[in-house]
Coordinates of C-alpha atoms in Angstrom, one line a residue:
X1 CA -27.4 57.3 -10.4
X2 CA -28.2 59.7 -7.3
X3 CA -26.3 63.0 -7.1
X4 CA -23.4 63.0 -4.8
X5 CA -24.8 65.9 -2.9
X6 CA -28.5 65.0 -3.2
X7 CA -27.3 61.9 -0.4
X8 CA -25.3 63.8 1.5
X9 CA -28.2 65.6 2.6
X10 CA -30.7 63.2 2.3
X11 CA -29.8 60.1 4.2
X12 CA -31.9 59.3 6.2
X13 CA -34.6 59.3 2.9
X14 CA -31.7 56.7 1.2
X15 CA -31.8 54.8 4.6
X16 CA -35.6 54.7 4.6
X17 CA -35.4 53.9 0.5
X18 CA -32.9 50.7 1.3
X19 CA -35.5 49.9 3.8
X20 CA -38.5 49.7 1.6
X21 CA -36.6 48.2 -0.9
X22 CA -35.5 45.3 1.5
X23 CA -32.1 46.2 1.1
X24 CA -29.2 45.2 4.3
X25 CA -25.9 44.9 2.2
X26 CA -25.7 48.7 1.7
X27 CA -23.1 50.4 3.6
X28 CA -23.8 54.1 3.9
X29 CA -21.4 55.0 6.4
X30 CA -18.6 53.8 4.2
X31 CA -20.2 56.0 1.5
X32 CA -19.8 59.1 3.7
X33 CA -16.4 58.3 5.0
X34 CA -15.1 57.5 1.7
X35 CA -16.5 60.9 0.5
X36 CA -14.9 62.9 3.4
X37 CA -12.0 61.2 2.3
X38 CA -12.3 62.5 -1.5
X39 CA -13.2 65.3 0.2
X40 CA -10.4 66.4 2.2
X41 CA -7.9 65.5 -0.5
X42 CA -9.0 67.7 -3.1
X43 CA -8.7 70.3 -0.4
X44 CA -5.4 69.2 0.4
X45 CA -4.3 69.1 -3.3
X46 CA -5.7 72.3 -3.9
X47 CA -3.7 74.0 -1.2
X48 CA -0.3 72.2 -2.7
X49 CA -1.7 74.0 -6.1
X50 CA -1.7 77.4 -4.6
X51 CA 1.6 77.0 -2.6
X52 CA 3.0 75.7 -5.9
X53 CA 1.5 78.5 -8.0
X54 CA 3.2 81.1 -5.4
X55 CA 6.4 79.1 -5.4
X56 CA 6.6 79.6 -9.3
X57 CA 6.5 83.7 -8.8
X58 CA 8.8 83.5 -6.6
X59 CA 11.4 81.5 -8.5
X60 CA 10.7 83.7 -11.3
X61 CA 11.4 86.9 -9.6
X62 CA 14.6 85.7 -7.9
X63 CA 15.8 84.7 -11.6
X64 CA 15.3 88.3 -12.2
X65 CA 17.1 89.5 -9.2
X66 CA 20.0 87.5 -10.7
X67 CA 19.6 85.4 -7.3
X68 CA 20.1 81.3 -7.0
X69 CA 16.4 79.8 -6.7
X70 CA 17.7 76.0 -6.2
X71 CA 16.4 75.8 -2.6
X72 CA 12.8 77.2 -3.8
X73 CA 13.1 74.3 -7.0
X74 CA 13.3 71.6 -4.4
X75 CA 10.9 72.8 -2.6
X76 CA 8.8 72.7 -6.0
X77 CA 9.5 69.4 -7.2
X78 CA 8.6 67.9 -3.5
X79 CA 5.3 69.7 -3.8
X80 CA 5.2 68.1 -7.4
X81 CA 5.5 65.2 -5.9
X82 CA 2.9 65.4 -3.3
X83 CA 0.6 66.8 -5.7
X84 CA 1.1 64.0 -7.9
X85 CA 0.5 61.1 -4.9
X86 CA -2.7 63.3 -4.0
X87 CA -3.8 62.9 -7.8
X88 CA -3.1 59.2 -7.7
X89 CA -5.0 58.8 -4.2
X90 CA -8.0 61.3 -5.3
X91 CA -8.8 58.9 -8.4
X92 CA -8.7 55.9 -6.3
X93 CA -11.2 57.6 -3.8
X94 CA -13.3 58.6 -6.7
X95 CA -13.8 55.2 -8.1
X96 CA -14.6 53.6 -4.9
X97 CA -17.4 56.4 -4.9
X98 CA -18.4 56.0 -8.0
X99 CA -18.3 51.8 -7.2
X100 CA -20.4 53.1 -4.6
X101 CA -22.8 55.0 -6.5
X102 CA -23.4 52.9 -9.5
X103 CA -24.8 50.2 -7.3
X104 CA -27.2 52.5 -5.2
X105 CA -30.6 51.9 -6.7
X106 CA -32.3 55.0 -7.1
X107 CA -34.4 56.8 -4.5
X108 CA -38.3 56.1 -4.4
X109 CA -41.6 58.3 -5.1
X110 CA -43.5 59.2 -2.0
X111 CA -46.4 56.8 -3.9
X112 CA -44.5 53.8 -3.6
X113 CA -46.2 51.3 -1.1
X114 CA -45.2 50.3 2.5
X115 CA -44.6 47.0 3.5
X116 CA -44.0 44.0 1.0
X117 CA -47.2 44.0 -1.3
X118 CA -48.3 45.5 -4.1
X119 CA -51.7 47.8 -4.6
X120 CA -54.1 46.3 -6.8
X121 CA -55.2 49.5 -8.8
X122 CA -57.8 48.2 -11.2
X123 CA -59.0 45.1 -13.7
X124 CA -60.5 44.9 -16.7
X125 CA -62.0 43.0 -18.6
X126 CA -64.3 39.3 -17.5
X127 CA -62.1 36.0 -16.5
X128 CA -63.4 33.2 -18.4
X129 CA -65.7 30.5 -17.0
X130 CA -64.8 27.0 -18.7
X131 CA -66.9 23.6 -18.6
X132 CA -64.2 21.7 -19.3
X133 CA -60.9 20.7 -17.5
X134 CA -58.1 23.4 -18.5
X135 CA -54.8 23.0 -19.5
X136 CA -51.8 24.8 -19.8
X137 CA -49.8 26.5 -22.8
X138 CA -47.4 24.4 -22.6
X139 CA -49.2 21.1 -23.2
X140 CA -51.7 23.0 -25.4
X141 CA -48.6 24.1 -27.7
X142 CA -47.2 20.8 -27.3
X143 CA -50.3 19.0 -28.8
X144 CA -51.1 21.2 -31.3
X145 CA -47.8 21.3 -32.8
X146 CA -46.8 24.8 -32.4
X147 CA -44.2 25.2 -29.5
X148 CA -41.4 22.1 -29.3
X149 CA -39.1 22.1 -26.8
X150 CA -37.4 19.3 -27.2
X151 CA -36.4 20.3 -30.0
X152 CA -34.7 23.7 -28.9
X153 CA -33.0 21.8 -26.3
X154 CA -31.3 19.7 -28.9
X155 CA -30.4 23.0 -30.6
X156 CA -29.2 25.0 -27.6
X157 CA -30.2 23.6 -24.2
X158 CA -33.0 24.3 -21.7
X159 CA -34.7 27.8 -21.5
X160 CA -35.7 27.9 -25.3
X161 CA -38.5 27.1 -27.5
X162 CA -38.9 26.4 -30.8
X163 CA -42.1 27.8 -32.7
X164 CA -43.6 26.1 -35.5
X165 CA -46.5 26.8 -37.7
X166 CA -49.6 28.6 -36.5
X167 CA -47.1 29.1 -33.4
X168 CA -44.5 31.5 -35.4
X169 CA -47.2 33.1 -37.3
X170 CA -49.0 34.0 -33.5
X171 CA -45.6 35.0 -32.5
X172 CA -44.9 37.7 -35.7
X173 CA -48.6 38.7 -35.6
X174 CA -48.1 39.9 -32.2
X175 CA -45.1 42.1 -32.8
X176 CA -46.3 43.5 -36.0
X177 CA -50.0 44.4 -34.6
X178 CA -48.6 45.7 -31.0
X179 CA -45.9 47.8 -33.3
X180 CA -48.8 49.0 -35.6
X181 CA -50.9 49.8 -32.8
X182 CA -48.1 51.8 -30.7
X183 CA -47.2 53.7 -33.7
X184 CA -50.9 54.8 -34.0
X185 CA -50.7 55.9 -30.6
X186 CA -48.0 58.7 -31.7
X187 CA -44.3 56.4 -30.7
X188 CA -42.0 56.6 -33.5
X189 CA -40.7 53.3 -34.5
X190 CA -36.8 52.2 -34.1
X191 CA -35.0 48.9 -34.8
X192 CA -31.9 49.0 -32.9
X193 CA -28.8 46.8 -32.0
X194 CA -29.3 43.8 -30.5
X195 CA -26.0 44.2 -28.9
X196 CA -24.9 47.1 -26.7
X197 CA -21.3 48.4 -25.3
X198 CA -20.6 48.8 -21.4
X199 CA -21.2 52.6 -21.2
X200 CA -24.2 52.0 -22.9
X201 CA -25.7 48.5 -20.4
X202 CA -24.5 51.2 -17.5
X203 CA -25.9 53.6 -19.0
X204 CA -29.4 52.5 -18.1
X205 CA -28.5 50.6 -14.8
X206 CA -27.8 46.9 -15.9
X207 CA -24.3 47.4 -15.1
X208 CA -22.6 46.5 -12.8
X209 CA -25.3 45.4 -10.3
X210 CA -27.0 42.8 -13.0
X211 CA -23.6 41.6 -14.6
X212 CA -24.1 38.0 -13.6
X213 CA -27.7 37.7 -15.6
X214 CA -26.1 39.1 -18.9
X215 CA -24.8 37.7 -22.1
X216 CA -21.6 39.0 -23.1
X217 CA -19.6 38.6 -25.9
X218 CA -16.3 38.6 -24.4
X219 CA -14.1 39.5 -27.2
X220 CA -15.7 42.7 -28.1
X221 CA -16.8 43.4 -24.9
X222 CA -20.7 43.6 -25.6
X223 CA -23.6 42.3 -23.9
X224 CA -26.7 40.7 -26.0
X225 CA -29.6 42.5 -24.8
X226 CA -32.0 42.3 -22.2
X227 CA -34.6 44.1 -22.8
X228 CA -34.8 47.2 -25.6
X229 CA -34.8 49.3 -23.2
X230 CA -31.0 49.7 -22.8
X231 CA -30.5 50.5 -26.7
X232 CA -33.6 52.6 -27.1
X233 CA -32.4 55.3 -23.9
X234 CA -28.8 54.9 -25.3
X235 CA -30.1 56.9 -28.4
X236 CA -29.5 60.1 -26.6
X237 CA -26.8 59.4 -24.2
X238 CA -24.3 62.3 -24.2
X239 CA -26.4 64.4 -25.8
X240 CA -28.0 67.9 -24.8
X241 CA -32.1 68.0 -26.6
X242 CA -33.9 70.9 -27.0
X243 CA -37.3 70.9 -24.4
X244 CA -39.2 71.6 -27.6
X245 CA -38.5 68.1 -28.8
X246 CA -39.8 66.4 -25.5
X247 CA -41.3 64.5 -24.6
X248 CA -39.7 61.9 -27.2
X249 CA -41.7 58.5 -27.5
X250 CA -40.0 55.7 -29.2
X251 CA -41.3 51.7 -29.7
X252 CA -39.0 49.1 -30.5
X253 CA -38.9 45.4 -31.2
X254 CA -36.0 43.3 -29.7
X255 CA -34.7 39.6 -28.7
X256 CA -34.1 39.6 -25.1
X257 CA -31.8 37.7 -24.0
X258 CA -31.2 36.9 -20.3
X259 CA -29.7 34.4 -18.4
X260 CA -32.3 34.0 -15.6
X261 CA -30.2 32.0 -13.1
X262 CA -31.9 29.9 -10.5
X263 CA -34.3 27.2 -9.9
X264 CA -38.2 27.7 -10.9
X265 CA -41.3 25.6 -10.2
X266 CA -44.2 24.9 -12.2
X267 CA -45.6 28.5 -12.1
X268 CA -42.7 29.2 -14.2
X269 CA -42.8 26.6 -16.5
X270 CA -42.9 26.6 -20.7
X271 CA -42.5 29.9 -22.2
X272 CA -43.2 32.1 -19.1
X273 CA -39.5 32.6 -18.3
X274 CA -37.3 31.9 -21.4
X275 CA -33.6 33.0 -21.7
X276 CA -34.6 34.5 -24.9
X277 CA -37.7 35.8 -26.2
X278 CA -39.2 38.8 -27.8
X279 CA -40.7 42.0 -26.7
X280 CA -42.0 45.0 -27.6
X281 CA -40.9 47.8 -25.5
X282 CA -42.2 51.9 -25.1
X283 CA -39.4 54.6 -23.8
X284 CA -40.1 57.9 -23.2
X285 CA -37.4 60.9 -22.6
X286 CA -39.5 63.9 -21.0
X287 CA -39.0 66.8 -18.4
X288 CA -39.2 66.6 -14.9
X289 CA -42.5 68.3 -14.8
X290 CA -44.4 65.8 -16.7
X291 CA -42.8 62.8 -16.6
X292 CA -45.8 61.3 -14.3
X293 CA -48.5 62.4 -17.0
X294 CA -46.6 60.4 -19.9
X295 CA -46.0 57.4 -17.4
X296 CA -50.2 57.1 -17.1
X297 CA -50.2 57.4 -20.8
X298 CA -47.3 55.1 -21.1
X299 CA -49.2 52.6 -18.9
X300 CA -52.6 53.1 -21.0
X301 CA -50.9 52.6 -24.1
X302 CA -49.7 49.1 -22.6
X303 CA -53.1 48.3 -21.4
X304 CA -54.5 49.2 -24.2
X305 CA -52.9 46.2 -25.9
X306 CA -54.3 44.0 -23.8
X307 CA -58.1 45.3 -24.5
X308 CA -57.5 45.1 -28.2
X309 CA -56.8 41.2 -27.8
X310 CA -60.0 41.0 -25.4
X311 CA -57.5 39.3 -22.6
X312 CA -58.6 39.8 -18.9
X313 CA -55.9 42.0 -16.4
X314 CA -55.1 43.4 -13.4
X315 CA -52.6 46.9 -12.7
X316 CA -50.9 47.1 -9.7
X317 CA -48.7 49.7 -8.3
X318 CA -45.4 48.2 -7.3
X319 CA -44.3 48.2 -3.7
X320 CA -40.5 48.7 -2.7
X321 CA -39.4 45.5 -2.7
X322 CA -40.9 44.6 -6.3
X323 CA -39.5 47.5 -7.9
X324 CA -36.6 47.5 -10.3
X325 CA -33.5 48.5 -9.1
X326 CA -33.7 51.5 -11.5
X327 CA -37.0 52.9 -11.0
X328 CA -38.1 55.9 -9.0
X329 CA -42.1 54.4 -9.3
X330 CA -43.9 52.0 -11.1
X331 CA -46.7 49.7 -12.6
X332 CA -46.8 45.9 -13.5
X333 CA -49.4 45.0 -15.8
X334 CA -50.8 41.3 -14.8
X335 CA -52.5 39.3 -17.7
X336 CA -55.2 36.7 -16.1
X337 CA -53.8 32.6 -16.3
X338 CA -56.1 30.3 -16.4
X339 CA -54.4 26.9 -15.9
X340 CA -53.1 28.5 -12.5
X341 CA -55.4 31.0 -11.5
X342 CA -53.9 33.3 -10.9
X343 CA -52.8 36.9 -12.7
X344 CA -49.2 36.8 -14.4
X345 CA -46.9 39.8 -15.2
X346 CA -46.6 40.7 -18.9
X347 CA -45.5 44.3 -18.7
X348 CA -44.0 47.2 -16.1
X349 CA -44.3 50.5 -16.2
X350 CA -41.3 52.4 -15.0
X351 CA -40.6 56.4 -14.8
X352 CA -37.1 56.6 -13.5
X353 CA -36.6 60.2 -13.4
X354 CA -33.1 61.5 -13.8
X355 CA -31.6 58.0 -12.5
X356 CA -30.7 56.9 -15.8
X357 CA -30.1 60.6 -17.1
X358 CA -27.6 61.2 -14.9
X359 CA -25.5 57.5 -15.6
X360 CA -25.9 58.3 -19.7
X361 CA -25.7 62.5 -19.4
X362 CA -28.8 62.7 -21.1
X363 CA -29.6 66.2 -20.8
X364 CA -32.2 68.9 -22.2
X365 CA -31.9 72.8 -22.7
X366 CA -34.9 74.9 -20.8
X367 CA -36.4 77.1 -23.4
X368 CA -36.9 79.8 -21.5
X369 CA -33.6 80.6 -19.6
X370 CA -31.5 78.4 -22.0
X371 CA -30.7 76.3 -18.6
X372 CA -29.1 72.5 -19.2
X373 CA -31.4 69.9 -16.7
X374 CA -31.6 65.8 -16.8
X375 CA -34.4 64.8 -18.8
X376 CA -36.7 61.6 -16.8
X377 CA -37.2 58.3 -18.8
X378 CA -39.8 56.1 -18.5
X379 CA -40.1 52.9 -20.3
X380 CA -42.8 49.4 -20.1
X381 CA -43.2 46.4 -21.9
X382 CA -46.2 46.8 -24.8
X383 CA -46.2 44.3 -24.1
X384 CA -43.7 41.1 -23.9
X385 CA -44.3 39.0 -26.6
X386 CA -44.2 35.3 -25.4
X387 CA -46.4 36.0 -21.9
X388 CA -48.7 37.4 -24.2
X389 CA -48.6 33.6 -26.4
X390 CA -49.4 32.2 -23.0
X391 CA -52.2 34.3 -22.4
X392 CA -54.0 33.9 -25.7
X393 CA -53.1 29.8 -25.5
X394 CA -54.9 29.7 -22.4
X395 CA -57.8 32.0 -22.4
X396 CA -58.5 31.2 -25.9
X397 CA -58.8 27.2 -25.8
X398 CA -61.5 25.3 -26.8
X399 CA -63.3 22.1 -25.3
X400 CA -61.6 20.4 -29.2
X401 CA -58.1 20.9 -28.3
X402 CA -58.7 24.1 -30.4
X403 CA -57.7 28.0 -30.0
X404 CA -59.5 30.8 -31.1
X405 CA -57.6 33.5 -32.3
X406 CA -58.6 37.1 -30.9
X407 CA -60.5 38.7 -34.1
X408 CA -57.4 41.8 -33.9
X409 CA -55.2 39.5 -35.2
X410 CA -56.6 37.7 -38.1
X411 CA -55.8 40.0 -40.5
X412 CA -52.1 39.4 -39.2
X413 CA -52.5 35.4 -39.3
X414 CA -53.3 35.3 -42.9
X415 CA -57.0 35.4 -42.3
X416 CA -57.1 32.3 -39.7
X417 CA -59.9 32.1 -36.8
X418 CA -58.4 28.9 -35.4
X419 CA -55.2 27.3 -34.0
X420 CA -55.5 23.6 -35.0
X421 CA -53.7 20.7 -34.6
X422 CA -50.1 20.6 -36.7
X423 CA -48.0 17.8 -38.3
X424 CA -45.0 17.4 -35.7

């Protein structure tokens, strides 16, 4: 959430932010009208306090004089009164602003990217030739056994898979090594709840403006996560760290669960968009002065993923319009796909600097003058678990009907070099 003050006088930044971000629906002028508003009462009110205050003394002293203060207690319980209606009026100011506020996405680094594309930053690693036609993880899963989806209709409906076999072994071999390998890389390893509260979905920027893509169970009032993300920064909401702690680096392994309305076409097909799957996630709390380091370390701990499992990629930096609703700046990390040639997204790289901070009070005490400032967090997929299936499905098949398995992960798939062909 922006500061109140920071967009007062910085408009015409927010206007040029909705801009990049392709957003029309954002009515700024309200924003400031409703703020002169809130404004101007508590100035009101505030007066009414004092004239009450010095209505009080002189009550008092005319009780001592032995003199009838009736005329001055009407007075009093009228400015009661008004006080009261300028309370009641003040909160419902306030919560228009803060309506306001809580769906203002947050303002943009100056690196963000004009215009509606992203910039390719960098690839790695050699796109596989084939000399035979290639197909794609879908029906590769389908005819080896190992993904059903017919079945996970019949079990919950469309938007689910079922994995079988060699499939749920690749699936738990991914999350284990991608776990093993973040926590070598110095993130300390949490298991939260799948479930979170409201404050804590606000908290990180889910709520309100994403209500309509969430599970929630309505009689306790929480929402099945979407991402670990929202549980992970919720660790330390309302809480005040000490800057010799930071930065903290966490990795966690969650469900997600989404409801990912709308239509998609074959590009989006099988297990690339899924309203539940799993994924690995990396958040970071840190100061303000090096919360851009730890994102390129964030994002190099992602990649290196990626390397490990010898799977081609691409990073781009993420223009306006691309990035999340949350983030300040950030990175997607595309994994090549060869059935439609083309690079996919398996991971972004966020830092959203005191946006989220400021909607959880997440806060951290400067060492040196004992000051209290908003800490920045960061957070990326390492990576998402199912996009990562596809990828290995695809760039690993074999002219058999076969898939090799990337040699980092046999000692995670009980010792297997191959994917073959399962009894349905």
């Amino acid at each position: 959430m922006l500061s109140i003050k920071w967009i007062r006088e910085n408009l015409n930044v927010v206007k040029e932010n909705l801009k990049k971000r392709g957003i029309k629906d954002i009515d700024l002028d309200r924003f400031i009208s409703l703020d002169n508003e809130r404004r101007k009462i508590i100035q009101q009110v505030e007066e009414l306090k004092h004239k009450q205050n010095a209505y009080s003394k002189k009550i008092g002293k005319l009780k001592k004089e032995g003199k009838d203060p009736q005329d001055l207690i009407c007075e009093m319980q009228a400015l009661s009164k008004k006080i009261r209606e300028g309370g009641r009026k003040r909160r419902e100011c306030e919560g228009k602003v803060q309506d306001f506020l809580l769906n203002l996405p947050n303002k943009l680094h100056s690196r963000v990217p004009d215009g509606e594309s992203n910039v390719e930053e960098r690839r790695w690693g050699k796109i596989p030739q084939s000399d035979f036609p290639l197909r794609n993880h879908q029906e590769i899963g389908e005819s080896l056994g190992i993904l059903d989806f017919k079945r996970a209709a019949k079990i919950t409906g469309s938007g689910f898979v079922l994995y079988r076999g060699s499939g749920a072994l690749l699936e738990r071999a991914l999350i284990n090594f991608m776990l093993d390998l973040h926590i070598d890389q110095g993130y300390r390893e949490v298991l939260p709840p799948f479930m979170t509260n409201s404050s804590a979905t606000m908290g990180t920027g889910q709520l309100p403006k994403f209500r309509n893509e969430l599970y929630k169970c309505e009689k306790d009032d929480f929402y099945l996560v979407p991402t670990a993300e929202v549980p992970v920064t919720n660790l330390h909401r309302e809480e005040i760290l000490s800057e010799d702690i930071l930065p903290l680096s966490y990795v966690a392994y969650t469900p997600c669960f989404r409801r990912e309305a709308g239509a998609y076409g074959k590009r989006i097909q099988g297990i690339i968009r899924q309203h539940q799957f799993n994924k690995v996630e990396l958040v970071k709390f840190t100061t303000p002065q090096t919360s851009y380091e730890e994102l390129e370390k964030l994002l190099s701990d992602a990649e290196e993923v990626l390397k490990r499992l010898e799977l081609p990629f691409r990073v781009v930096r993420l223009c306006g319009k691309e990035l999340g609703f949350s983030a300040a700046f950030g990175y997607d990390i595309e994994v090549w796909l060869p059935s439609q040639e083309r690079f996919l997204e398996i991971s972004t790289c966020s830092n959203f600097e005191d946006f989220q901070a400021r909607r959880a009070s997440i806060r951290y005490r400067n060492k040196k003058d004992k000051s209290i400032h908003y800490v920045h967090t960061l957070n990326g997929s390492g990576l998402a678990i199912g996009r990562t299936v596809v990828a290995i499905l695809e760039n690993f098949q074999q002219k058999d009907g076969r898939v090799l398995i990337p040699e980092v992960l046999r000692p995670y798939m009980r010792g297997q070099k191959w994917i073959e062909k399962e009894n349905s």
